[in-house]
PDB file of C-alpha atoms (C1' of nucleotides) in Angstrom:
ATOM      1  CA  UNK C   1       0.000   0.000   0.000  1.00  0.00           C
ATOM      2  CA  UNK C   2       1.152   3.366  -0.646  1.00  0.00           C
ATOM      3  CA  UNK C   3       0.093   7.014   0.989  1.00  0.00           C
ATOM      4  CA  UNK C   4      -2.431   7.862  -1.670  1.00  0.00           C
ATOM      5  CA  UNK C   5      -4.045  11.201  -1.321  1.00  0.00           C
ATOM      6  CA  UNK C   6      -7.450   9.807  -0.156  1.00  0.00           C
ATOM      7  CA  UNK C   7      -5.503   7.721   2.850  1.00  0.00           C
ATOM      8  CA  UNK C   8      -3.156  10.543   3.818  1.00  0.00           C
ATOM      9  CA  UNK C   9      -6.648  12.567   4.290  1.00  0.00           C
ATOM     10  CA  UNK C  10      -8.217   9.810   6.449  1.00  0.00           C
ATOM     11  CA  UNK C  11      -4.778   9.597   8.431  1.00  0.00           C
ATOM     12  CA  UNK C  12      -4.730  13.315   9.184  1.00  0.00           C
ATOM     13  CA  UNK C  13      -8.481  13.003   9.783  1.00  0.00           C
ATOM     14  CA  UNK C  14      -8.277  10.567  12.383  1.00  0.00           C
ATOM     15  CA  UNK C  15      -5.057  11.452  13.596  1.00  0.00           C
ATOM     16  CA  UNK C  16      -6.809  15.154  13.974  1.00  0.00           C
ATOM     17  CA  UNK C  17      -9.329  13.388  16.152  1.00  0.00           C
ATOM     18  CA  UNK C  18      -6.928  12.384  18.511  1.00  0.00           C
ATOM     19  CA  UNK C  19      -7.013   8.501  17.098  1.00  0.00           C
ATOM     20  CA  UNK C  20      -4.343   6.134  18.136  1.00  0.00           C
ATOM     21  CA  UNK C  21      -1.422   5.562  15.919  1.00  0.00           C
ATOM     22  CA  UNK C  22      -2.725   1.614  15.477  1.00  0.00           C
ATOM     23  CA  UNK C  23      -6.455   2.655  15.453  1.00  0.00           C
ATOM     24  CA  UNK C  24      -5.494   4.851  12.563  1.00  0.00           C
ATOM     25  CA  UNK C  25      -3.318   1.865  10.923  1.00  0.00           C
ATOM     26  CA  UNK C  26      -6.096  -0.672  11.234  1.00  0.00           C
ATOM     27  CA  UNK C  27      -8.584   1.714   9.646  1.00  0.00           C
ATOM     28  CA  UNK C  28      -6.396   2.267   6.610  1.00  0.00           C
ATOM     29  CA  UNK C  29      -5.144  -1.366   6.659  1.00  0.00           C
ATOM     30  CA  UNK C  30      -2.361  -2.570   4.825  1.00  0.00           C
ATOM     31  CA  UNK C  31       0.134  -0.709   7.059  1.00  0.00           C
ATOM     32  CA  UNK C  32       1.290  -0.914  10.342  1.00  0.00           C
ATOM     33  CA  UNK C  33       1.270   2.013  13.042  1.00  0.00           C
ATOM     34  CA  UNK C  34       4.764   2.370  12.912  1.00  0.00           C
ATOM     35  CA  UNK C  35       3.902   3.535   9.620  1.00  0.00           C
ATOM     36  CA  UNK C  36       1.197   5.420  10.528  1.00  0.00           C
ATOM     37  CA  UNK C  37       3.247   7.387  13.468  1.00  0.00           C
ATOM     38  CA  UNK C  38       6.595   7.918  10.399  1.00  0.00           C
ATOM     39  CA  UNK C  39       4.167   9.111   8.113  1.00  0.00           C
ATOM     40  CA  UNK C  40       2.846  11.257  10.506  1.00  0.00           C
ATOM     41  CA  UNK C  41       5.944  13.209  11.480  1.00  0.00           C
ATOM     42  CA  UNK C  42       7.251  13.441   7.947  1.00  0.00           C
ATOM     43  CA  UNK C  43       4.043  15.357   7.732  1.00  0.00           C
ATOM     44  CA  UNK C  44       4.961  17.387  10.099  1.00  0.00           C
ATOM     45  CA  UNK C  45       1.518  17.088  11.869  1.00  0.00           C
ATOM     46  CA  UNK C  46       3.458  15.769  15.138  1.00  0.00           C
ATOM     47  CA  UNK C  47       1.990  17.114  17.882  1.00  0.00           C
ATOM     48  CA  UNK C  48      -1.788  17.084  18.070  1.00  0.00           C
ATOM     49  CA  UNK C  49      -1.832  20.356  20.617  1.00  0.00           C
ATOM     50  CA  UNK C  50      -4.202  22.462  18.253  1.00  0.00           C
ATOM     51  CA  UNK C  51      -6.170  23.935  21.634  1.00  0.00           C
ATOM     52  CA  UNK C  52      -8.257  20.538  21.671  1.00  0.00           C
ATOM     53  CA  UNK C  53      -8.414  18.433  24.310  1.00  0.00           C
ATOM     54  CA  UNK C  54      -7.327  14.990  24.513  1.00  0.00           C
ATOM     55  CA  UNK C  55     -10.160  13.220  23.329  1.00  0.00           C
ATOM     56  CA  UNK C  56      -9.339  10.063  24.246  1.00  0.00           C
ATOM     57  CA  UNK C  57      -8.109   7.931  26.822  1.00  0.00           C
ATOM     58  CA  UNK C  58      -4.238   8.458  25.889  1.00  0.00           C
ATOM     59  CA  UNK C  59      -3.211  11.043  24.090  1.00  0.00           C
ATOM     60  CA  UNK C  60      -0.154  12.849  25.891  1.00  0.00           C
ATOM     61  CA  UNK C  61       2.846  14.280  24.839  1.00  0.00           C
ATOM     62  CA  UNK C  62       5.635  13.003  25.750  1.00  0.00           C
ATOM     63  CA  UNK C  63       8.951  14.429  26.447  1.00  0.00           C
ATOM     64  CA  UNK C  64      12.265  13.148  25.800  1.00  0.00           C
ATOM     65  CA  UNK C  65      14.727  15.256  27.913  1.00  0.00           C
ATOM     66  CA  UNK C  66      17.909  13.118  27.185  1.00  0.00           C
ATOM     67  CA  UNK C  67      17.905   9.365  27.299  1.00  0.00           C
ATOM     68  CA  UNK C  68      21.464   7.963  25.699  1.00  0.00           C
ATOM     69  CA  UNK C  69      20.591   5.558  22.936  1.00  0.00           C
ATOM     70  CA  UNK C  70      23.043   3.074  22.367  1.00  0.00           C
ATOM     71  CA  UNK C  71      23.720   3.886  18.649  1.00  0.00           C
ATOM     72  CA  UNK C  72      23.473   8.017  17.800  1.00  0.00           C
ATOM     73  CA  UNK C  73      25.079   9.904  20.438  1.00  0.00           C
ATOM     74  CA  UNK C  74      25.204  13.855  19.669  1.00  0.00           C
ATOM     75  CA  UNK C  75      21.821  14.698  19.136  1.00  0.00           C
ATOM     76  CA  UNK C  76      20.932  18.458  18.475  1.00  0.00           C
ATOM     77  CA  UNK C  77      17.886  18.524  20.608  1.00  0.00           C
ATOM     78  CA  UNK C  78      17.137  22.835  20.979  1.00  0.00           C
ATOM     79  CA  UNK C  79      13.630  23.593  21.246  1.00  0.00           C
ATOM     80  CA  UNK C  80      11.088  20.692  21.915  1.00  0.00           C
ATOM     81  CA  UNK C  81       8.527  22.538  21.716  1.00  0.00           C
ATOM     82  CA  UNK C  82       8.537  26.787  20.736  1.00  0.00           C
ATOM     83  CA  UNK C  83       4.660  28.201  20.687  1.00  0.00           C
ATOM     84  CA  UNK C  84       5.874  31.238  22.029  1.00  0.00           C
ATOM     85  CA  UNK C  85       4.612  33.684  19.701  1.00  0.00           C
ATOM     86  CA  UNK C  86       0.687  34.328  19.292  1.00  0.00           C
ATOM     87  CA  UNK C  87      -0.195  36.860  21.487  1.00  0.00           C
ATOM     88  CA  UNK C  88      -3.951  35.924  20.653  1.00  0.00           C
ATOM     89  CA  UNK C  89      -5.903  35.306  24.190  1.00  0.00           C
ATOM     90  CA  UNK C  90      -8.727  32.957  22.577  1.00  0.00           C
ATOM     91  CA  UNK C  91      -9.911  32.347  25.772  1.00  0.00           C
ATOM     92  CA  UNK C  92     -12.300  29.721  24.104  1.00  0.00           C
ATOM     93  CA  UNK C  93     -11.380  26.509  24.735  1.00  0.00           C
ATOM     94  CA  UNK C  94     -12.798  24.136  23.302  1.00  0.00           C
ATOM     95  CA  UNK C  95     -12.684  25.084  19.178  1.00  0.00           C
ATOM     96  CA  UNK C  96     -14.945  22.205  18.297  1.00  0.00           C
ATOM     97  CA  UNK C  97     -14.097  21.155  14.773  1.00  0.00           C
ATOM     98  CA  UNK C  98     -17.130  20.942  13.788  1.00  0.00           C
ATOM     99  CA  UNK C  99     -16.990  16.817  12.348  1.00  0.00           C
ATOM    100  CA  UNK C 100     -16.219  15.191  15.186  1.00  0.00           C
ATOM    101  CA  UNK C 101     -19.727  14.146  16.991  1.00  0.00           C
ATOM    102  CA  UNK C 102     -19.156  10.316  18.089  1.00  0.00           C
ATOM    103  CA  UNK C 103     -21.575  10.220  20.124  1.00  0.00           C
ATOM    104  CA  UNK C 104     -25.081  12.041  19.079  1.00  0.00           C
ATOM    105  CA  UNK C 105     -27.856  13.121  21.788  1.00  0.00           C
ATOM    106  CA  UNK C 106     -29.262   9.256  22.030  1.00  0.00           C
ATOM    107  CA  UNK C 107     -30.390   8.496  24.799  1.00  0.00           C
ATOM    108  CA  UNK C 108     -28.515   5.191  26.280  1.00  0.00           C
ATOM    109  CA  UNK C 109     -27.485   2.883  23.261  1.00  0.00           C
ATOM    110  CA  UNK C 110     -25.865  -0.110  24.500  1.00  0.00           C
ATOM    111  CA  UNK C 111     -22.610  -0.378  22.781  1.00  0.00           C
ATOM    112  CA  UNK C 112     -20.987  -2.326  20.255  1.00  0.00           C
ATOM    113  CA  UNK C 113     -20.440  -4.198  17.352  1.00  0.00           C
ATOM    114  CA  UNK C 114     -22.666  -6.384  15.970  1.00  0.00           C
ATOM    115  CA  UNK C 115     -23.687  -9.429  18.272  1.00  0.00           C
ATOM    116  CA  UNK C 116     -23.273  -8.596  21.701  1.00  0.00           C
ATOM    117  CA  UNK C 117     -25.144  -8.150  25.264  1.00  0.00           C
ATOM    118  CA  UNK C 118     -27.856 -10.714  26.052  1.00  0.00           C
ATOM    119  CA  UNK C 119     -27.826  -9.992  30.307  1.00  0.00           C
ATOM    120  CA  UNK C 120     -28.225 -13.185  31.672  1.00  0.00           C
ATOM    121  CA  UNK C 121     -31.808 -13.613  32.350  1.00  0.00           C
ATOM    122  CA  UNK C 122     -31.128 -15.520  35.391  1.00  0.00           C
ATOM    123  CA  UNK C 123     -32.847 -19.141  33.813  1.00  0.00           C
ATOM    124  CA  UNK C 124     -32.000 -20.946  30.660  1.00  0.00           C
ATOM    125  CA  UNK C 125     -28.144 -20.560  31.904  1.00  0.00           C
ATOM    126  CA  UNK C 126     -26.394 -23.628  33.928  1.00  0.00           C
ATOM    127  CA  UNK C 127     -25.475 -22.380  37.406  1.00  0.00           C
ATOM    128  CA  UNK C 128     -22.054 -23.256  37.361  1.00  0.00           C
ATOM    129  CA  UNK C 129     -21.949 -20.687  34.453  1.00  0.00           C
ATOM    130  CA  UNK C 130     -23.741 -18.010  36.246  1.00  0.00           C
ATOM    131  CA  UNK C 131     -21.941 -18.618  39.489  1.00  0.00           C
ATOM    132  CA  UNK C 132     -18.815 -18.093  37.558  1.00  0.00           C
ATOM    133  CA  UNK C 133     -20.043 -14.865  35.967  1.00  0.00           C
ATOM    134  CA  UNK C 134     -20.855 -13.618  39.679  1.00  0.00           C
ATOM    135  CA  UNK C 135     -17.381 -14.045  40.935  1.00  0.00           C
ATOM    136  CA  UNK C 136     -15.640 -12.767  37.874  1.00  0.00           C
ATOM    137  CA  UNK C 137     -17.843  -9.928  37.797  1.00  0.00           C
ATOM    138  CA  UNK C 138     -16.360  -8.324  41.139  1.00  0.00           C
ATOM    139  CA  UNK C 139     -12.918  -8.994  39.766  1.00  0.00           C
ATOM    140  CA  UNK C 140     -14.552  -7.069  36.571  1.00  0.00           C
ATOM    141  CA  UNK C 141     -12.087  -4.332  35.161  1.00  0.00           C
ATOM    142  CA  UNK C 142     -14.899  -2.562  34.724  1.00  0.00           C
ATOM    143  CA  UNK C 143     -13.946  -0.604  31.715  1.00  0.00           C
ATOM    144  CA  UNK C 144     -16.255   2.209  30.310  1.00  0.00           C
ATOM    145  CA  UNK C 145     -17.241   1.765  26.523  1.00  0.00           C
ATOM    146  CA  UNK C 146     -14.457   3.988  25.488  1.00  0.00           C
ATOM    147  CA  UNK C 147     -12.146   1.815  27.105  1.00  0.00           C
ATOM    148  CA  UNK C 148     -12.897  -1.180  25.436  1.00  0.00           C
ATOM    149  CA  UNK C 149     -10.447  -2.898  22.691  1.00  0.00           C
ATOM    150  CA  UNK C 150     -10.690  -6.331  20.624  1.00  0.00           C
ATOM    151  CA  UNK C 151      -8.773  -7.802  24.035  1.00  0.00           C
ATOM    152  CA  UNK C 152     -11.390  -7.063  26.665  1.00  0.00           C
ATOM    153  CA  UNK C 153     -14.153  -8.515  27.358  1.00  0.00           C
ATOM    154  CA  UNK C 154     -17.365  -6.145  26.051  1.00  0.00           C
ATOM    155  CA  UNK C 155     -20.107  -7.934  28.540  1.00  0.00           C
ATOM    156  CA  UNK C 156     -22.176  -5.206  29.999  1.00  0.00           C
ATOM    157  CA  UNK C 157     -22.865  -5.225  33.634  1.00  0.00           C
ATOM    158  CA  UNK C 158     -25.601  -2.608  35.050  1.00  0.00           C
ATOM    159  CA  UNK C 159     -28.135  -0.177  33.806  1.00  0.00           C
ATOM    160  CA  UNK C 160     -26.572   1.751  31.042  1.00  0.00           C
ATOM    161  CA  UNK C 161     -29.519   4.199  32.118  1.00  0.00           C
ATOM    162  CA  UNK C 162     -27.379   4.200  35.454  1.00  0.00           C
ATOM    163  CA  UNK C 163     -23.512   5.612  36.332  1.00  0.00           C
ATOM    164  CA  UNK C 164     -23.299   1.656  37.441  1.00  0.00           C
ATOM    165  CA  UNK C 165     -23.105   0.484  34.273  1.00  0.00           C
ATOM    166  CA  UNK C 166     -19.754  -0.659  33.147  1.00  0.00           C
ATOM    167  CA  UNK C 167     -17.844  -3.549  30.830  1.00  0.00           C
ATOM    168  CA  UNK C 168     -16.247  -6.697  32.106  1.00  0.00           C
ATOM    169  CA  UNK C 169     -12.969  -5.910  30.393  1.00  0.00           C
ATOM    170  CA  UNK C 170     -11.462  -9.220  31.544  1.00  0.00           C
ATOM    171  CA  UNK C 171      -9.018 -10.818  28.973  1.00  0.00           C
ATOM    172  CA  UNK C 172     -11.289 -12.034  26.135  1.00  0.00           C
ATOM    173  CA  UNK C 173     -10.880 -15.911  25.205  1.00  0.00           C
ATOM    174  CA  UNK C 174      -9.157 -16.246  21.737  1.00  0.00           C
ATOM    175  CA  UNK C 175     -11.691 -15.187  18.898  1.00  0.00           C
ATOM    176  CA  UNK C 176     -14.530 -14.691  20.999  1.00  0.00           C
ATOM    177  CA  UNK C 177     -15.791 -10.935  22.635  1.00  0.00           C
ATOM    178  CA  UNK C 178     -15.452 -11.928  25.858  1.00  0.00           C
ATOM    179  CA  UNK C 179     -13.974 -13.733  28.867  1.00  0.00           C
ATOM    180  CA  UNK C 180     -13.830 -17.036  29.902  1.00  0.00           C
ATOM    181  CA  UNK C 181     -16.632 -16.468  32.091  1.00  0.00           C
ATOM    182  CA  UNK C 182     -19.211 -15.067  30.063  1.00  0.00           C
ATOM    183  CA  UNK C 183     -18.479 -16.923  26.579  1.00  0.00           C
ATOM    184  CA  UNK C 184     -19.925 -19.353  28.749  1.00  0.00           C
ATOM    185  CA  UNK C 185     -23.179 -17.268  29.428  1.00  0.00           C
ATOM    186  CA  UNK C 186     -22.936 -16.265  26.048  1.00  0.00           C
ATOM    187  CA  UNK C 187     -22.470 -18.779  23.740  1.00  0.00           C
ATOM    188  CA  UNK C 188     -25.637 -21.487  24.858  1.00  0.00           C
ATOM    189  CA  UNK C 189     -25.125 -24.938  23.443  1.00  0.00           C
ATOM    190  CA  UNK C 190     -28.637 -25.535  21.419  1.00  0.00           C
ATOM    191  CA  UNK C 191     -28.632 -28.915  23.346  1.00  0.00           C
ATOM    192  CA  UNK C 192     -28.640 -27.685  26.763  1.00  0.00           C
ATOM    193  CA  UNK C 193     -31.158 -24.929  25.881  1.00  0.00           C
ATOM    194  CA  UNK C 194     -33.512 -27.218  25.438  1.00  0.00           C
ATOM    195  CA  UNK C 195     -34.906 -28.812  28.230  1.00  0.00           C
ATOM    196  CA  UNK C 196     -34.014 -25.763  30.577  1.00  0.00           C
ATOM    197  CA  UNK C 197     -37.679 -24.956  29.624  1.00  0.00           C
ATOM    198  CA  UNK C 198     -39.361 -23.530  32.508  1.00  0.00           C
TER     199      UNK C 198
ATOM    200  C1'  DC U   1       1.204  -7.993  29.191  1.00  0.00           C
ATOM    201  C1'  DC U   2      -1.357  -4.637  26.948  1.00  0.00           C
ATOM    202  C1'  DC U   3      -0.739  -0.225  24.938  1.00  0.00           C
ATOM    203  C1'  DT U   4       1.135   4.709  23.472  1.00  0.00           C
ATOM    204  C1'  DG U   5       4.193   7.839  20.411  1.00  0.00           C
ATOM    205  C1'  DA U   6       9.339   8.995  19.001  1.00  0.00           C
ATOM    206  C1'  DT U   7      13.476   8.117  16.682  1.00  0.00           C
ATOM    207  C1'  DT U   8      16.851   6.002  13.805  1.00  0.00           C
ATOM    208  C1'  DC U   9      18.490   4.434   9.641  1.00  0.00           C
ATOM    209  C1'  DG U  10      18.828   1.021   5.742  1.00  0.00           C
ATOM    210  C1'  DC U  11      16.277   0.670   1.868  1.00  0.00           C
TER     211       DC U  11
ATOM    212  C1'  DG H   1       9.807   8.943   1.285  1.00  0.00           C
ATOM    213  C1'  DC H   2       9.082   4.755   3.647  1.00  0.00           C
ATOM    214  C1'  DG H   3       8.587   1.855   7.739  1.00  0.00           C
ATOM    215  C1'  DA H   4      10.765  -2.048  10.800  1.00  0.00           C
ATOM    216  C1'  DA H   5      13.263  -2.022  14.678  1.00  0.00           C
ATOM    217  C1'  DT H   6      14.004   0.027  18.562  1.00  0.00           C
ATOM    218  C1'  DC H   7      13.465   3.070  22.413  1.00  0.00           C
ATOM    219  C1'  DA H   8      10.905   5.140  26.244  1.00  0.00           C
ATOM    220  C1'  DG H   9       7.094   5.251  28.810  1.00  0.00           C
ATOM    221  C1'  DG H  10       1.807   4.439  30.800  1.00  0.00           C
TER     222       DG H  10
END
DNA sequence: CCCTGATTCGC
DNA sequence: GCGAATCAGG
């Protein structure tokens, strides 16, 4: 893949929007974040300080004050960071860019991708299953949506119409969208199913 | 371990 | 210009 001028757009985009280097990479496809992050500063679109706030969980910047690598040794390392000039106040904060609206006015939409949160409904699931959801549930992560990647589990827990309302966030099992623990909630063999008629 | 961005340097 | 390897850190 190369940086066409339709992918360098989505890259600055998303990378505008405070996107991680990998989210970004994964979007375009084909490339990896390193990538992403070389393209980026060849760019010149390094630092994402434009007034707006962080916008998601990580986004810092970091700052290298002088850590010896093992290979280049004099480094000309002046001014990290200028932004002197500009004697514009703008006390306004928050610039809003005007494209960026994740999440509309909705009320409470669950979450997710495609397939996910039946709550357990208390029957129809074997007790050893639902006593196992119970304990991992208080060793929950309890991750908010934003919070959530492909490696934690997404099984709601709580009233999304309530501040208790949170996602497992446990290690998922291989494949599947969520822990150990509630794959097995989740994923109901058709033959017990049956029978568990009430 | 998972993840983040930053930098270097051979290609 | 590109990006893997590496570094530094959360």
């Amino acid at each position: 893949m190369s940086w066409t001028d339709e992918r360098v757009e989505l890259l600055k985009k998303m990378w505008g929007e405070g996107q991680s280097a990998s989210q970004i990479a994964k979007e375009l496809g084909g490339v990896t974040r390193n990538a992403v992050i070389g393209k980026v500063h060849r760019l010149g679109l390094s630092n994402r300080s434009s007034g707006a706030a962080p916008a998601s969980t990580k986004a810092e910047t970091k700052e290298k004050p002088a850590a010896a690598t093992p290979r280049a040794e004099a480094k000309p390392k002046p001014a990290p960071r200028p932004e002197p000039l500009r004697a514009a106040p703008d006390p306004a904060p928050a610039p809003q860019p005007a494209e960026i609206k994740p999440i509309p006015a909705r009320k409470q939409i669950i979450p997710a991708g495609q397939p996910l949160p039946p709550q357990p409904s208390a029957n129809e699931i074997s007790p050893e299953a639902l006593a196992k959801v119970n304990e991992v549930e208080k060793k929950a992560k309890k991750l908010s949506l934003m919070e959530l990647t492909e490696r934690t589990c997404k099984w709601p827990v709580g009233d999304p119409a309530t501040e208790d309302f949170w996602f497992c966030g446990l290690p998922v099992q291989q494949g599947k969208p969520y822990c150990e623990a509630h794959v097995g909630v989740a994923f109901q063999p058709m033959s017990s199913r049956r029978d568990r008629r009430r």
